PDB file of C-alpha atoms in Angstrom:
ATOM      1  CA  ASP K   1       0.050  -0.129   0.041  1.00  0.00           C
ATOM      2  CA  GLY K   2       1.259   3.493  -0.778  1.00  0.00           C
ATOM      3  CA  GLY K   3       1.444   6.085   1.978  1.00  0.00           C
ATOM      4  CA  ILE K   4       3.871   8.063   4.279  1.00  0.00           C
ATOM      5  CA  THR K   5       6.054   6.527   7.082  1.00  0.00           C
ATOM      6  CA  GLN K   6       7.430   8.549   9.949  1.00  0.00           C
ATOM      7  CA  SER K   7      10.057   6.814  12.223  1.00  0.00           C
ATOM      8  CA  PRO K   8      10.327   6.712  15.310  1.00  0.00           C
ATOM      9  CA  LYS K   9       7.011   7.438  16.838  1.00  0.00           C
ATOM     10  CA  TYR K  10       8.374   8.889  19.746  1.00  0.00           C
ATOM     11  CA  LEU K  11      11.560  10.099  20.571  1.00  0.00           C
ATOM     12  CA  PHE K  12      13.430  11.652  23.529  1.00  0.00           C
ATOM     13  CA  ARG K  13      16.000  14.019  23.110  1.00  0.00           C
ATOM     14  CA  LYS K  14      18.456  15.256  25.943  1.00  0.00           C
ATOM     15  CA  GLU K  15      19.321  19.250  26.529  1.00  0.00           C
ATOM     16  CA  GLY K  16      21.920  20.228  23.731  1.00  0.00           C
ATOM     17  CA  GLN K  17      21.361  16.849  21.452  1.00  0.00           C
ATOM     18  CA  ASN K  18      20.196  17.286  17.459  1.00  0.00           C
ATOM     19  CA  VAL K  19      17.674  14.432  16.680  1.00  0.00           C
ATOM     20  CA  THR K  20      16.784  13.585  13.142  1.00  0.00           C
ATOM     21  CA  LEU K  21      13.105  12.295  12.565  1.00  0.00           C
ATOM     22  CA  SER K  22      12.608  10.203   9.084  1.00  0.00           C
ATOM     23  CA  CYS K  23       9.695  10.857   6.970  1.00  0.00           C
ATOM     24  CA  GLU K  24       9.703   7.955   3.547  1.00  0.00           C
ATOM     25  CA  GLN K  25       6.875   8.180   1.207  1.00  0.00           C
ATOM     26  CA  ASN K  26       6.130   5.515  -1.623  1.00  0.00           C
ATOM     27  CA  LEU K  27       3.462   7.993  -3.386  1.00  0.00           C
ATOM     28  CA  ASN K  28       5.773   9.065  -6.316  1.00  0.00           C
ATOM     29  CA  HIS K  29       4.971  12.520  -4.676  1.00  0.00           C
ATOM     30  CA  ASP K  30       7.236  15.540  -5.529  1.00  0.00           C
ATOM     31  CA  ALA K  31       6.705  17.689  -2.986  1.00  0.00           C
ATOM     32  CA  MET K  32       7.034  17.125   0.788  1.00  0.00           C
ATOM     33  CA  TYR K  33       6.145  19.214   3.903  1.00  0.00           C
ATOM     34  CA  TRP K  34       7.132  19.435   7.726  1.00  0.00           C
ATOM     35  CA  TYR K  35       4.580  20.742  10.441  1.00  0.00           C
ATOM     36  CA  ARG K  36       4.938  20.957  14.021  1.00  0.00           C
ATOM     37  CA  GLN K  37       1.713  20.490  16.262  1.00  0.00           C
ATOM     38  CA  ASP K  38       1.578  22.095  19.936  1.00  0.00           C
ATOM     39  CA  PRO K  39      -1.040  20.735  22.001  1.00  0.00           C
ATOM     40  CA  GLY K  40      -4.721  21.981  21.225  1.00  0.00           C
ATOM     41  CA  GLN K  41      -3.523  23.714  18.013  1.00  0.00           C
ATOM     42  CA  GLY K  42      -3.300  23.572  14.356  1.00  0.00           C
ATOM     43  CA  LEU K  43      -0.522  22.520  12.803  1.00  0.00           C
ATOM     44  CA  ARG K  44       2.597  25.104  11.616  1.00  0.00           C
ATOM     45  CA  LEU K  45       4.798  24.772   8.559  1.00  0.00           C
ATOM     46  CA  ILE K  46       8.474  24.198   9.205  1.00  0.00           C
ATOM     47  CA  TYR K  47      10.035  23.361   5.763  1.00  0.00           C
ATOM     48  CA  TYR K  48       8.551  22.178   2.591  1.00  0.00           C
ATOM     49  CA  SER K  49      10.171  20.482  -0.741  1.00  0.00           C
ATOM     50  CA  GLN K  50       9.326  21.015  -4.061  1.00  0.00           C
ATOM     51  CA  ILE K  51      11.648  18.633  -5.929  1.00  0.00           C
ATOM     52  CA  VAL K  52      15.124  16.763  -4.806  1.00  0.00           C
ATOM     53  CA  ASN K  53      17.612  19.170  -3.838  1.00  0.00           C
ATOM     54  CA  ASP K  54      15.288  21.755  -3.019  1.00  0.00           C
ATOM     55  CA  PHE K  55      13.847  23.110   0.275  1.00  0.00           C
ATOM     56  CA  GLN K  56      12.425  26.360   1.231  1.00  0.00           C
ATOM     57  CA  LYS K  57      11.686  27.555   5.048  1.00  0.00           C
ATOM     58  CA  GLY K  58       8.093  27.760   6.141  1.00  0.00           C
ATOM     59  CA  ASP K  59       6.682  29.840   9.183  1.00  0.00           C
ATOM     60  CA  ILE K  60       8.794  28.305  11.945  1.00  0.00           C
ATOM     61  CA  ALA K  61      12.004  27.221  10.568  1.00  0.00           C
ATOM     62  CA  GLU K  62      14.508  28.417  13.184  1.00  0.00           C
ATOM     63  CA  GLY K  63      16.024  25.411  15.182  1.00  0.00           C
ATOM     64  CA  TYR K  64      15.577  23.114  12.333  1.00  0.00           C
ATOM     65  CA  SER K  65      16.977  21.867   9.436  1.00  0.00           C
ATOM     66  CA  VAL K  66      16.226  19.315   6.348  1.00  0.00           C
ATOM     67  CA  SER K  67      17.624  17.404   3.449  1.00  0.00           C
ATOM     68  CA  ARG K  68      16.170  16.366   0.252  1.00  0.00           C
ATOM     69  CA  GLU K  69      18.835  13.863  -1.364  1.00  0.00           C
ATOM     70  CA  LYS K  70      16.118  11.461  -2.711  1.00  0.00           C
ATOM     71  CA  LYS K  71      12.190  12.155  -3.937  1.00  0.00           C
ATOM     72  CA  GLU K  72      10.867   9.341  -1.506  1.00  0.00           C
ATOM     73  CA  SER K  73      13.003  10.805   1.818  1.00  0.00           C
ATOM     74  CA  PHE K  74      12.681  14.136   3.487  1.00  0.00           C
ATOM     75  CA  PRO K  75      14.441  13.735   6.880  1.00  0.00           C
ATOM     76  CA  LEU K  76      13.806  16.779   9.607  1.00  0.00           C
ATOM     77  CA  THR K  77      16.789  17.261  11.762  1.00  0.00           C
ATOM     78  CA  VAL K  78      15.898  19.446  15.254  1.00  0.00           C
ATOM     79  CA  THR K  79      18.806  21.163  16.435  1.00  0.00           C
ATOM     80  CA  SER K  80      19.852  22.068  19.869  1.00  0.00           C
ATOM     81  CA  ALA K  81      19.111  25.961  18.451  1.00  0.00           C
ATOM     82  CA  GLN K  82      15.386  24.821  19.108  1.00  0.00           C
ATOM     83  CA  LYS K  83      14.638  25.840  22.413  1.00  0.00           C
ATOM     84  CA  ASN K  84      10.834  24.606  22.788  1.00  0.00           C
ATOM     85  CA  PRO K  85      11.157  21.331  20.467  1.00  0.00           C
ATOM     86  CA  THR K  86       8.511  19.473  22.655  1.00  0.00           C
ATOM     87  CA  ALA K  87       5.637  18.935  20.151  1.00  0.00           C
ATOM     88  CA  PHE K  88       4.042  16.358  17.843  1.00  0.00           C
ATOM     89  CA  TYR K  89       5.755  16.452  14.553  1.00  0.00           C
ATOM     90  CA  LEU K  90       4.187  15.574  10.943  1.00  0.00           C
ATOM     91  CA  CYS K  91       5.149  14.897   7.425  1.00  0.00           C
ATOM     92  CA  ALA K  92       3.453  15.369   4.439  1.00  0.00           C
ATOM     93  CA  SER K  93       3.449  15.054   0.626  1.00  0.00           C
ATOM     94  CA  SER K  94       1.418  15.912  -2.459  1.00  0.00           C
ATOM     95  CA  ILE K  95       1.733  15.322  -5.872  1.00  0.00           C
ATOM     96  CA  GLY K  96       3.013  18.731  -6.574  1.00  0.00           C
ATOM     97  CA  ARG K  97       3.221  21.945  -4.875  1.00  0.00           C
ATOM     98  CA  GLN K  98       0.745  23.730  -6.975  1.00  0.00           C
ATOM     99  CA  GLY K  99      -2.588  22.569  -7.970  1.00  0.00           C
ATOM    100  CA  ALA K 100      -5.907  21.066  -6.241  1.00  0.00           C
ATOM    101  CA  GLN K 101      -4.642  17.670  -5.127  1.00  0.00           C
ATOM    102  CA  PRO K 102      -4.730  17.251  -1.432  1.00  0.00           C
ATOM    103  CA  GLN K 103      -1.534  16.925   1.053  1.00  0.00           C
ATOM    104  CA  HIS K 104      -1.624  13.215   2.669  1.00  0.00           C
ATOM    105  CA  PHE K 105       0.021  12.982   6.163  1.00  0.00           C
ATOM    106  CA  GLY K 106       1.755  10.524   8.097  1.00  0.00           C
ATOM    107  CA  ASP K 107       1.265   9.505  11.570  1.00  0.00           C
ATOM    108  CA  GLY K 108       3.986  11.798  13.191  1.00  0.00           C
ATOM    109  CA  THR K 109       6.290  11.473  15.530  1.00  0.00           C
ATOM    110  CA  ARG K 110       5.988  12.676  19.362  1.00  0.00           C
ATOM    111  CA  LEU K 111       9.426  14.441  20.316  1.00  0.00           C
ATOM    112  CA  SER K 112      10.025  14.901  24.386  1.00  0.00           C
ATOM    113  CA  ILE K 113      12.817  16.540  26.081  1.00  0.00           C
ATOM    114  CA  LEU K 114      14.413  14.575  28.891  1.00  0.00           C
TER     115      LEU K 114
ATOM    116  CA  ASP Z   1      -3.955  33.532  10.822  1.00  0.00           C
ATOM    117  CA  ALA Z   2      -6.585  30.896   9.789  1.00  0.00           C
ATOM    118  CA  LYS Z   3      -8.808  32.104   7.248  1.00  0.00           C
ATOM    119  CA  THR Z   4     -11.931  30.021   8.316  1.00  0.00           C
ATOM    120  CA  THR Z   5     -14.016  29.772  11.351  1.00  0.00           C
ATOM    121  CA  GLN Z   6     -15.488  26.747  13.064  1.00  0.00           C
ATOM    122  CA  PRO Z   7     -17.283  26.161  16.062  1.00  0.00           C
ATOM    123  CA  THR Z   8     -14.898  24.882  18.953  1.00  0.00           C
ATOM    124  CA  SER Z   9     -17.020  21.257  19.567  1.00  0.00           C
ATOM    125  CA  MET Z  10     -19.905  19.686  18.666  1.00  0.00           C
ATOM    126  CA  ASP Z  11     -21.972  16.636  19.704  1.00  0.00           C
ATOM    127  CA  CYS Z  12     -23.664  14.036  17.366  1.00  0.00           C
ATOM    128  CA  ALA Z  13     -25.763  10.491  18.172  1.00  0.00           C
ATOM    129  CA  GLU Z  14     -24.278   7.677  16.462  1.00  0.00           C
ATOM    130  CA  GLY Z  15     -26.047   6.783  13.298  1.00  0.00           C
ATOM    131  CA  ARG Z  16     -27.217  10.270  12.555  1.00  0.00           C
ATOM    132  CA  ALA Z  17     -25.683  12.627   9.840  1.00  0.00           C
ATOM    133  CA  ALA Z  18     -23.206  15.118  11.327  1.00  0.00           C
ATOM    134  CA  ASN Z  19     -23.275  18.917   9.959  1.00  0.00           C
ATOM    135  CA  LEU Z  20     -19.774  20.547  10.601  1.00  0.00           C
ATOM    136  CA  PRO Z  21     -20.328  24.277   9.453  1.00  0.00           C
ATOM    137  CA  CYS Z  22     -17.290  26.771   8.542  1.00  0.00           C
ATOM    138  CA  ASN Z  23     -17.122  30.206   7.665  1.00  0.00           C
ATOM    139  CA  HIS Z  24     -14.847  31.242   4.541  1.00  0.00           C
ATOM    140  CA  SER Z  25     -15.922  34.730   4.288  1.00  0.00           C
ATOM    141  CA  THR Z  26     -13.065  36.232   2.863  1.00  0.00           C
ATOM    142  CA  ILE Z  27     -12.524  33.217   0.294  1.00  0.00           C
ATOM    143  CA  SER Z  28     -10.760  34.389  -2.830  1.00  0.00           C
ATOM    144  CA  GLY Z  29     -12.210  33.159  -6.498  1.00  0.00           C
ATOM    145  CA  ASN Z  30      -8.760  30.744  -6.614  1.00  0.00           C
ATOM    146  CA  GLU Z  31      -9.045  29.235  -3.403  1.00  0.00           C
ATOM    147  CA  TYR Z  32     -10.607  25.575  -2.596  1.00  0.00           C
ATOM    148  CA  VAL Z  33     -12.116  24.519   0.456  1.00  0.00           C
ATOM    149  CA  TYR Z  34     -10.243  21.122   2.113  1.00  0.00           C
ATOM    150  CA  TRP Z  35     -11.593  19.333   5.035  1.00  0.00           C
ATOM    151  CA  TYR Z  36      -9.190  17.193   7.027  1.00  0.00           C
ATOM    152  CA  ARG Z  37      -9.902  15.119  10.627  1.00  0.00           C
ATOM    153  CA  GLN Z  38      -7.354  14.037  13.099  1.00  0.00           C
ATOM    154  CA  ILE Z  39      -7.701  11.188  15.618  1.00  0.00           C
ATOM    155  CA  HIS Z  40      -6.197  11.893  18.753  1.00  0.00           C
ATOM    156  CA  SER Z  41      -2.155  11.300  18.130  1.00  0.00           C
ATOM    157  CA  GLN Z  42      -2.548  10.131  14.465  1.00  0.00           C
ATOM    158  CA  GLY Z  43      -1.688  12.084  11.761  1.00  0.00           C
ATOM    159  CA  PRO Z  44      -4.441  14.523   9.987  1.00  0.00           C
ATOM    160  CA  GLN Z  45      -6.839  12.235   7.063  1.00  0.00           C
ATOM    161  CA  TYR Z  46      -7.718  13.948   3.914  1.00  0.00           C
ATOM    162  CA  ILE Z  47     -11.504  13.998   3.762  1.00  0.00           C
ATOM    163  CA  ILE Z  48     -12.435  15.945   1.072  1.00  0.00           C
ATOM    164  CA  HIS Z  49     -12.283  19.269  -0.966  1.00  0.00           C
ATOM    165  CA  GLY Z  50     -14.019  21.642  -3.819  1.00  0.00           C
ATOM    166  CA  LEU Z  51     -13.945  24.722  -5.541  1.00  0.00           C
ATOM    167  CA  LYS Z  52     -17.593  25.809  -5.937  1.00  0.00           C
ATOM    168  CA  ASN Z  53     -20.105  22.110  -6.603  1.00  0.00           C
ATOM    169  CA  ASN Z  54     -20.967  20.439  -4.017  1.00  0.00           C
ATOM    170  CA  GLU Z  55     -18.758  17.164  -3.825  1.00  0.00           C
ATOM    171  CA  THR Z  56     -19.267  13.528  -2.644  1.00  0.00           C
ATOM    172  CA  ASN Z  57     -17.236  11.175  -1.947  1.00  0.00           C
ATOM    173  CA  GLU Z  58     -17.179   7.639   0.371  1.00  0.00           C
ATOM    174  CA  MET Z  59     -16.159   8.902   3.278  1.00  0.00           C
ATOM    175  CA  ALA Z  60     -18.727  12.500   3.180  1.00  0.00           C
ATOM    176  CA  SER Z  61     -20.540  15.053   1.486  1.00  0.00           C
ATOM    177  CA  LEU Z  62     -19.211  19.035   1.138  1.00  0.00           C
ATOM    178  CA  ILE Z  63     -22.053  21.600   0.806  1.00  0.00           C
ATOM    179  CA  ILE Z  64     -20.589  25.150  -0.642  1.00  0.00           C
ATOM    180  CA  THR Z  65     -22.673  28.086  -0.708  1.00  0.00           C
ATOM    181  CA  GLU Z  66     -23.209  29.703  -3.894  1.00  0.00           C
ATOM    182  CA  ASP Z  67     -21.562  32.951  -2.727  1.00  0.00           C
ATOM    183  CA  ARG Z  68     -18.924  30.492  -1.046  1.00  0.00           C
ATOM    184  CA  LYS Z  69     -18.459  32.112   2.206  1.00  0.00           C
ATOM    185  CA  SER Z  70     -19.519  29.429   3.821  1.00  0.00           C
ATOM    186  CA  SER Z  71     -19.530  25.357   3.704  1.00  0.00           C
ATOM    187  CA  THR Z  72     -20.571  22.204   5.461  1.00  0.00           C
ATOM    188  CA  LEU Z  73     -19.237  18.865   5.628  1.00  0.00           C
ATOM    189  CA  ILE Z  74     -21.741  16.117   5.959  1.00  0.00           C
ATOM    190  CA  LEU Z  75     -21.165  12.845   7.602  1.00  0.00           C
ATOM    191  CA  PRO Z  76     -24.120  10.883   6.492  1.00  0.00           C
ATOM    192  CA  HIS Z  77     -24.199   8.124   9.365  1.00  0.00           C
ATOM    193  CA  ALA Z  78     -21.697   8.905  12.149  1.00  0.00           C
ATOM    194  CA  THR Z  79     -20.175   6.152  13.950  1.00  0.00           C
ATOM    195  CA  LEU Z  80     -18.078   6.094  17.160  1.00  0.00           C
ATOM    196  CA  ARG Z  81     -14.999   6.354  15.154  1.00  0.00           C
ATOM    197  CA  ASP Z  82     -16.042   9.321  13.412  1.00  0.00           C
ATOM    198  CA  THR Z  83     -14.929  10.815  17.006  1.00  0.00           C
ATOM    199  CA  ALA Z  84     -11.881  13.404  15.999  1.00  0.00           C
ATOM    200  CA  VAL Z  85     -11.029  16.822  15.295  1.00  0.00           C
ATOM    201  CA  TYR Z  86     -12.028  18.535  11.791  1.00  0.00           C
ATOM    202  CA  TYR Z  87     -10.241  21.139  10.147  1.00  0.00           C
ATOM    203  CA  CYS Z  88     -11.638  23.510   7.298  1.00  0.00           C
ATOM    204  CA  ILE Z  89      -8.803  24.919   5.528  1.00  0.00           C
ATOM    205  CA  VAL Z  90      -8.873  27.417   2.373  1.00  0.00           C
ATOM    206  CA  ARG Z  91      -6.196  27.217   0.047  1.00  0.00           C
ATOM    207  CA  ALA Z  92      -5.088  28.390  -3.507  1.00  0.00           C
ATOM    208  CA  TYR Z  93      -4.343  26.420  -6.478  1.00  0.00           C
ATOM    209  CA  SER Z  94      -1.284  28.252  -6.727  1.00  0.00           C
ATOM    210  CA  ASN Z  95      -0.176  27.918  -2.955  1.00  0.00           C
ATOM    211  CA  TYR Z  96       1.289  25.423  -1.160  1.00  0.00           C
ATOM    212  CA  GLN Z  97       0.536  26.659   1.934  1.00  0.00           C
ATOM    213  CA  LEU Z  98      -2.401  25.309   4.337  1.00  0.00           C
ATOM    214  CA  ILE Z  99      -3.598  27.662   6.947  1.00  0.00           C
ATOM    215  CA  TRP Z 100      -4.674  25.598  10.304  1.00  0.00           C
ATOM    216  CA  GLY Z 101      -7.137  27.003  12.870  1.00  0.00           C
ATOM    217  CA  ALA Z 102      -8.217  24.799  15.780  1.00  0.00           C
ATOM    218  CA  GLY Z 103     -11.160  22.870  14.049  1.00  0.00           C
ATOM    219  CA  THR Z 104     -14.034  21.533  15.706  1.00  0.00           C
ATOM    220  CA  LYS Z 105     -14.190  18.608  18.052  1.00  0.00           C
ATOM    221  CA  LEU Z 106     -16.860  16.242  16.816  1.00  0.00           C
ATOM    222  CA  ILE Z 107     -17.731  13.966  19.737  1.00  0.00           C
ATOM    223  CA  ILE Z 108     -19.972  11.137  18.649  1.00  0.00           C
ATOM    224  CA  LYS Z 109     -22.106   9.755  21.266  1.00  0.00           C
ATOM    225  CA  PRO Z 110     -24.089   6.259  21.475  1.00  0.00           C
TER     226      PRO Z 110
END
């Protein structure tokens, strides 16, 4: 079945540590996205990528980094510069950046600080 | 800021139709209306989207008013598994950005 796989489901970070969240899709989608969700809130865009080797900052990119070396993969690194990293992180993909086709989401990674 | 307004919460009896309203009074001509839902601790699930005409799929129906300033998502026969937060979002055809509000918490009661 086609879909978006995020791993791990739960992740714990120590102070000052970088952690990387995985996102893989087998939908052959060009565009991929990372969102952050805090309790009781809607999603906020961190980064997005239209094609391989290209990505753009979203509304809250500070303290995060991404790479897009393969079409299927869009990992997100939460760096030590992100002072409030505890949140639910969601990866999404769509056929293209533009157009009416919707974004589809993975099941998320919940990151907590030890 | 989100460009839509939704009630904070709603209840519906199991087996009845759930009608979720959404106001998008500033919608532009090239903006689509999308509906997603999020069950606790899961990723959002796409439900349906539309531009002008009413739309129906296996999950729901979307009714958009003629002036496009509001819409209603209809779940025809609600089940307990439909309990979730439902998000109404407007997005332009040429824009990637989904602006998320707080959504409507729908509780289906037995």
